[in-house]
Each structure stands twice: as structure tokens, then as C-alpha cells.
XYZ file of C-alpha atoms in Angstrom:
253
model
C 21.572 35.320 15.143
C 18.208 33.692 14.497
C 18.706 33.935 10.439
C 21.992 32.240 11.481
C 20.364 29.690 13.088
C 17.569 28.866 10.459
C 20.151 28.798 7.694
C 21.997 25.840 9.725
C 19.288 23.607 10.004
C 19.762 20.592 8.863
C 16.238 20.391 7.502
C 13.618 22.888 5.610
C 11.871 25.862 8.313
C 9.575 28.226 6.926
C 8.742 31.354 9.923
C 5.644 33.252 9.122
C 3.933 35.838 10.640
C 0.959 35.256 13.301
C -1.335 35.887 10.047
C 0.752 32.609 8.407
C 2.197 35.104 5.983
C 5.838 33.583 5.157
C 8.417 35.488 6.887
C 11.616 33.465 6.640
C 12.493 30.401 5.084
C 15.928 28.463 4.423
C 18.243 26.951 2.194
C 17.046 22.999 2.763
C 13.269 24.341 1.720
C 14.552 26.269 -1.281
C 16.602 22.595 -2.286
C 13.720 20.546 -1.013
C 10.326 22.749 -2.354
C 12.261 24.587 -4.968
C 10.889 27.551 -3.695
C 12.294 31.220 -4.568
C 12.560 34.753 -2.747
C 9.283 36.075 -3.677
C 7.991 32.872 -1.633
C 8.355 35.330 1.069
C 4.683 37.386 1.504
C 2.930 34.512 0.228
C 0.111 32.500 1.988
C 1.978 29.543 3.550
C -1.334 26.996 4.472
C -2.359 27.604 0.556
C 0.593 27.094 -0.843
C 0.475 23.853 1.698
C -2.522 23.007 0.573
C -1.317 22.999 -2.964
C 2.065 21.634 -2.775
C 1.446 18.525 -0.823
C -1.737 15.904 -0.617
C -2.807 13.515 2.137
C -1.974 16.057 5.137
C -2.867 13.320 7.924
C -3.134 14.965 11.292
C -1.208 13.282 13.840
C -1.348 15.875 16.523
C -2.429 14.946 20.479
C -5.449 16.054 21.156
C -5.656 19.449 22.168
C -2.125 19.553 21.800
C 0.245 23.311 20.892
C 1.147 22.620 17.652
C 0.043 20.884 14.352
C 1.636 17.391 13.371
C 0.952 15.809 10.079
C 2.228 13.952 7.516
C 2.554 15.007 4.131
C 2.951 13.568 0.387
C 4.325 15.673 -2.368
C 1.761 16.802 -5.737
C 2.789 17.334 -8.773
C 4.241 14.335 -10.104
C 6.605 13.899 -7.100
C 4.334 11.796 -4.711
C 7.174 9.355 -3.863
C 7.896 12.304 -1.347
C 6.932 12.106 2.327
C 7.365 14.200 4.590
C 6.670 14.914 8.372
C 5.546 18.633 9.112
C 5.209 20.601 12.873
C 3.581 23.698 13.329
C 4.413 25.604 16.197
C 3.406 28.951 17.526
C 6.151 31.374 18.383
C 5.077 33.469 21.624
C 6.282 36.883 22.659
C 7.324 37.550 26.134
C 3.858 37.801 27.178
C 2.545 35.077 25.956
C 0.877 36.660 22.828
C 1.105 34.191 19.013
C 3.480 36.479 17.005
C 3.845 34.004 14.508
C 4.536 30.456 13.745
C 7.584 28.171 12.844
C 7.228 25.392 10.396
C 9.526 22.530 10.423
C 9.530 20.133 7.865
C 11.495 16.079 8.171
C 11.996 14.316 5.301
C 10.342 10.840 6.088
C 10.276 9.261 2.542
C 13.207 6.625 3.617
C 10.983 5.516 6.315
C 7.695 5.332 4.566
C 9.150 3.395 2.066
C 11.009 1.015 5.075
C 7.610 0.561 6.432
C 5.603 -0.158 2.861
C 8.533 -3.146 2.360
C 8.059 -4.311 5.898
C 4.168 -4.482 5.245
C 5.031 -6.254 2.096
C 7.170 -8.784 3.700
C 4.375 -10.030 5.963
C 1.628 -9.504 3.774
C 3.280 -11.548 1.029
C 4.092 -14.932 -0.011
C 8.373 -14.813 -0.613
C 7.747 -17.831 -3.068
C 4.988 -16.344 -5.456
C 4.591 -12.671 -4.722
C 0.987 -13.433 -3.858
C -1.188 -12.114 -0.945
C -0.531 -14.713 2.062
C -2.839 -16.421 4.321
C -2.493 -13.757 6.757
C -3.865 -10.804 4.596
C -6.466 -12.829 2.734
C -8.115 -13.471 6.278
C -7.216 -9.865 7.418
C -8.911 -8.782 3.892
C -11.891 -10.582 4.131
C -12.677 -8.741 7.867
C -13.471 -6.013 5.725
C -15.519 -7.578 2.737
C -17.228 -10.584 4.219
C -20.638 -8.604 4.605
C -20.497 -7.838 0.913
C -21.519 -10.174 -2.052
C -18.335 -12.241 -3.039
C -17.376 -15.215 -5.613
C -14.290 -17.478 -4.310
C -12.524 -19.718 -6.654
C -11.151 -21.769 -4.053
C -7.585 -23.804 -6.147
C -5.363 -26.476 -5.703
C -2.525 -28.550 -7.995
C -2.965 -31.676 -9.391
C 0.010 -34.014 -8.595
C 1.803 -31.421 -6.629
C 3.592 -34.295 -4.131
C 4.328 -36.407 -7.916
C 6.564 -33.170 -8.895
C 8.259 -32.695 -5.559
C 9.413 -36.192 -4.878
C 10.225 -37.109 -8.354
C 11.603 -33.988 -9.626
C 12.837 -32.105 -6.794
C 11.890 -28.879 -5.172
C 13.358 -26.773 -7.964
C 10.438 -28.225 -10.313
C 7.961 -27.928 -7.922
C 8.541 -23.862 -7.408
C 8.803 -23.896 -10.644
C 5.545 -24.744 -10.937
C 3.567 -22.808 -7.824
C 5.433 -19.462 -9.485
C 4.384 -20.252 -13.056
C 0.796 -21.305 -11.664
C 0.684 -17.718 -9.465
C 1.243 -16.051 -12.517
C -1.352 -17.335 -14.565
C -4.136 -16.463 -11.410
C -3.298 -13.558 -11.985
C -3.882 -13.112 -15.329
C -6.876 -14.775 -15.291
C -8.707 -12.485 -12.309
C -6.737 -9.616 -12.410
C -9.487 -7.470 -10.917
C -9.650 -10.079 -7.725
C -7.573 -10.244 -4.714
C -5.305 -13.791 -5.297
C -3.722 -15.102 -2.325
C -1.409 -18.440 -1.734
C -3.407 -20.354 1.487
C -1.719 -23.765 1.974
C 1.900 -25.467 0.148
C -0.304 -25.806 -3.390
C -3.177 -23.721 -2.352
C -4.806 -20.543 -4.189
C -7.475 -18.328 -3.824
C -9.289 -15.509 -5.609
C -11.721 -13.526 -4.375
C -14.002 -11.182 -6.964
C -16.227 -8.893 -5.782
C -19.546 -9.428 -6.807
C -21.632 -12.333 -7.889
C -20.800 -14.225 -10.660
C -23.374 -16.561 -13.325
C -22.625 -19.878 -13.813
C -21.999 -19.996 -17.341
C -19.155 -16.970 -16.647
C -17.681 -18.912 -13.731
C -17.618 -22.365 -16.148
C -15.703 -20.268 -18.182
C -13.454 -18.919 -15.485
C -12.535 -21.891 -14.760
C -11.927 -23.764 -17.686
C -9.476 -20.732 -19.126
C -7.701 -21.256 -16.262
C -7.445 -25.174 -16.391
C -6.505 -24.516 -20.032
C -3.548 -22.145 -19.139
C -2.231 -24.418 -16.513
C -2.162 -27.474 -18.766
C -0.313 -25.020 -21.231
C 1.846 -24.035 -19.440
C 3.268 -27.488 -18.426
C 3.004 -29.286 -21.697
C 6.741 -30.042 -21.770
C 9.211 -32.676 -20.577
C 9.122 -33.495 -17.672
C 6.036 -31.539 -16.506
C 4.126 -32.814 -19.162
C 0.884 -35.020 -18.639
C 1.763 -34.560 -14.743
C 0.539 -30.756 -13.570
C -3.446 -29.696 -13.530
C -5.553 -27.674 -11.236
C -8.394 -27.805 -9.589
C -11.265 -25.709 -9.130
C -14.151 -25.071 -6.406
C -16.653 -21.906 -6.450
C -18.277 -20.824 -3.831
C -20.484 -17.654 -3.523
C -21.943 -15.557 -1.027
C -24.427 -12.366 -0.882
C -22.753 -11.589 2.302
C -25.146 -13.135 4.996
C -22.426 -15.964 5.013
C -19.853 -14.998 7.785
C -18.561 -18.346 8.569
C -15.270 -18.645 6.099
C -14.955 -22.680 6.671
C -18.056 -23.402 5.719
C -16.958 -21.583 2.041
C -13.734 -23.127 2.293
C -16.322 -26.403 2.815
């Protein structure tokens, strides 16, 4: 009756003995750990320990059983999974051995990595947003930090002469190239025609002069055609900190 039982669970269960030697497991851990019969005997927390990575305990505190969650190795760490392991007791109260129920959670992570995207992101440009550059900079404004605070040249010309299809046109294009130009920095879209990177690290003048100019030079490239051309630029602003600075607006200054 209780093989019965593990074989119709609708999710992998691995039983072991109070010495977490596996006793039992079932068909949903054979499909989902590709595991064989000579699985049984083994050491179940080392062959946890080798078959997953980032086992996060999310257990109460002084709580029965073990809760974590768990990422696949070996070249299949898009899997997630939840894990509980529970002591079985004997009639008198006495560990006989443990039951080890596993949910597959990768769906969900992956829900929850898109919703983090979604608010974390700019829909227009793909860039960081307002919101996580300030949320970033909570954890890097004691360090030493170059901005290169941006903005468009003639960004209202494009809109109301052009239309609104030009002028995303030209924030996406312009995204792009920020990227390419500090790919190591953290680029984020602040304002309607607003950019800014943030390097780690202080930067010498002559590097940031040439920052700057590859990215003026990119921009104008880009927009060199009709009816763009002669119309889009950007502008530039550095300012740098050793991280003694914690007021933001007087950078943004």
C-alpha cells in the first residue's frame, strides 16, 4: 500500500532510511533526476549536494522539516525546484527515516524573473528604469563611481515634426548604442530622453573625453539620414564620486 501510494504521486519522493540512505524512490524522480535502481543504497544529501546548486533554506525557524529551494547542475540550471524534508516517526515517536518531496517550481521562477523584469525595465528601450537605477545605487553609492549623466538633442523637433514613430525610433537606436559604448556599466532610461550610465570606478579625464566623444560620434552616425539627419545629437555630463557623496541630486546637479 505505501509503494502504491509513492508510485501515484504526482511529483518525485525519495524515502530513505533514518541514516538518509535511499530507501524508495518513484517514477516522477526517475523521469525528473534520471535516476536508476542502484540509486537505491546510495547517500541521498551527497548525491543532493551534487545534483543541484543554490540549496536556499527556507525553513521556519526551528521548524520539523527542511525547506529549500533548489537549481539543477550539470548543464540543466534552468531547473528549479522546491524540496521538503520530513522525518517519518514510528509509533513512539522515534526518526525511522525521512521522506523527501520534491515540486517542480521552474514555471514559477521563471513567472517571477519576467515580473521583476517588467518593473525593473523600460518597455520602450529594454533599459534599466528609474526605479532600479535608484534601487541600484542604495547599494553602490558608498563606493567610487563615474556617471555619464545623457540627454537628446532636439528630441521635442523629432516628435512634433515627425511623429512619435521617429522619435522611438530614435530613444531605441540611441539605447542601443549606450550600450555598446559602456557595456561593463549599469545604463538606465531616467526621464522621456534621459540616460544614464553608471561605471564603477573612477575614471581620468582624457578616458572620459573619449567616452564621450565615441558616443557623440555614434549618435550622429547613426542619424545621418533623411529625415533624421542634421536634427539628432546627445549630450553629455560627468560626474564622479569616491563615495563620500551620498546626495544623488547634487550629481544629477
Amino acid at each position: 500500500e505505501l509503494n502504491l501510494l509513492i508510485e501515484n504521486m504526482p511529483f518525485p519522493i525519495i524515502v530513505c532510511d533514518k541514516n538518509w540512505g535511499v530507501v524508495k524512490f518513484n517514477l516522477e524522480s526517475k523521469k525528473a533526476f534520471s535516476i536508476k535502481e542502484s540509486f537505491v543504497g546510495s547517500d541521498y544529501r551527497k548525491w543532493r549536494e551534487s545534483f543541484f546548486r543554490n540549496c536556499v533554506d527556507i525553513s521556519p525557524e526551528n521548524g520539523n522539516s527542511f525547506q529549500a529551494e533548489l537549481t539543477l547542475l550539470n548543464g540543466r540550471n534552468s531547473g528549479a525546484f522546491s524540496l521538503i524534508e520530513c522525518p517519518i516517526k514510528d509509533m513512539f515517536g522515534y526518526v525511522s527515516g525521512y521522506y523527501c518531496l520534491f515540486s517542480d517550481i521552474t514555471a514559477k521562477k521563471l513567472h517571477e524573473r519576467n515580473l521583476l523584469l517588467l518593473v525593473h525595465t523600460d518597455p520602450l528601450t529594454q533599459l534599466y528604469n528609474r526605479r532600479y537605477f535608484f534601487k541600484y545605487m542604495e547599494g553602490v553609492k558608498n563606493e567610487p563611481l563615474t556617471f555619464y549623466f545623457m540627454d537628446m538633442d532636439n528630441f521635442k523637433v523629432v516628435n512634433d515634426t515627425l511623429g512619435h514613430k521617429y522619435g522611438d525610433y530614435v530613444l531605441t537606436a540611441t539605447a542601443a548604442i549606450i550600450k555598446e559604448v559602456f557595456p561593463e556599466g549599469l545604463v538606465a532610461r531616467i526621464g522621456g530622453d534621459e540616460f544614464v550610465a553608471v561605471i564603477r570606478g573612477k575614471r581620468d579625464d582624457d578616458e572620459n573625453r573619449l567616452m564621450t566623444k565615441l558616443l557623440m560620434d555614434k549618435v550622429e552616425g547613426a542619424f545621418h539620414e533623411e529625415p533624421l539627419a542634421g536634427i539628432v545629437g546627445i549630450s553629455v555630463g560627468i560626474a564622479q564620486t569616491d563615495g563620500s557623496d551620498k546626495d544623488l541630486d547634487d550629481l544629477f546637479a
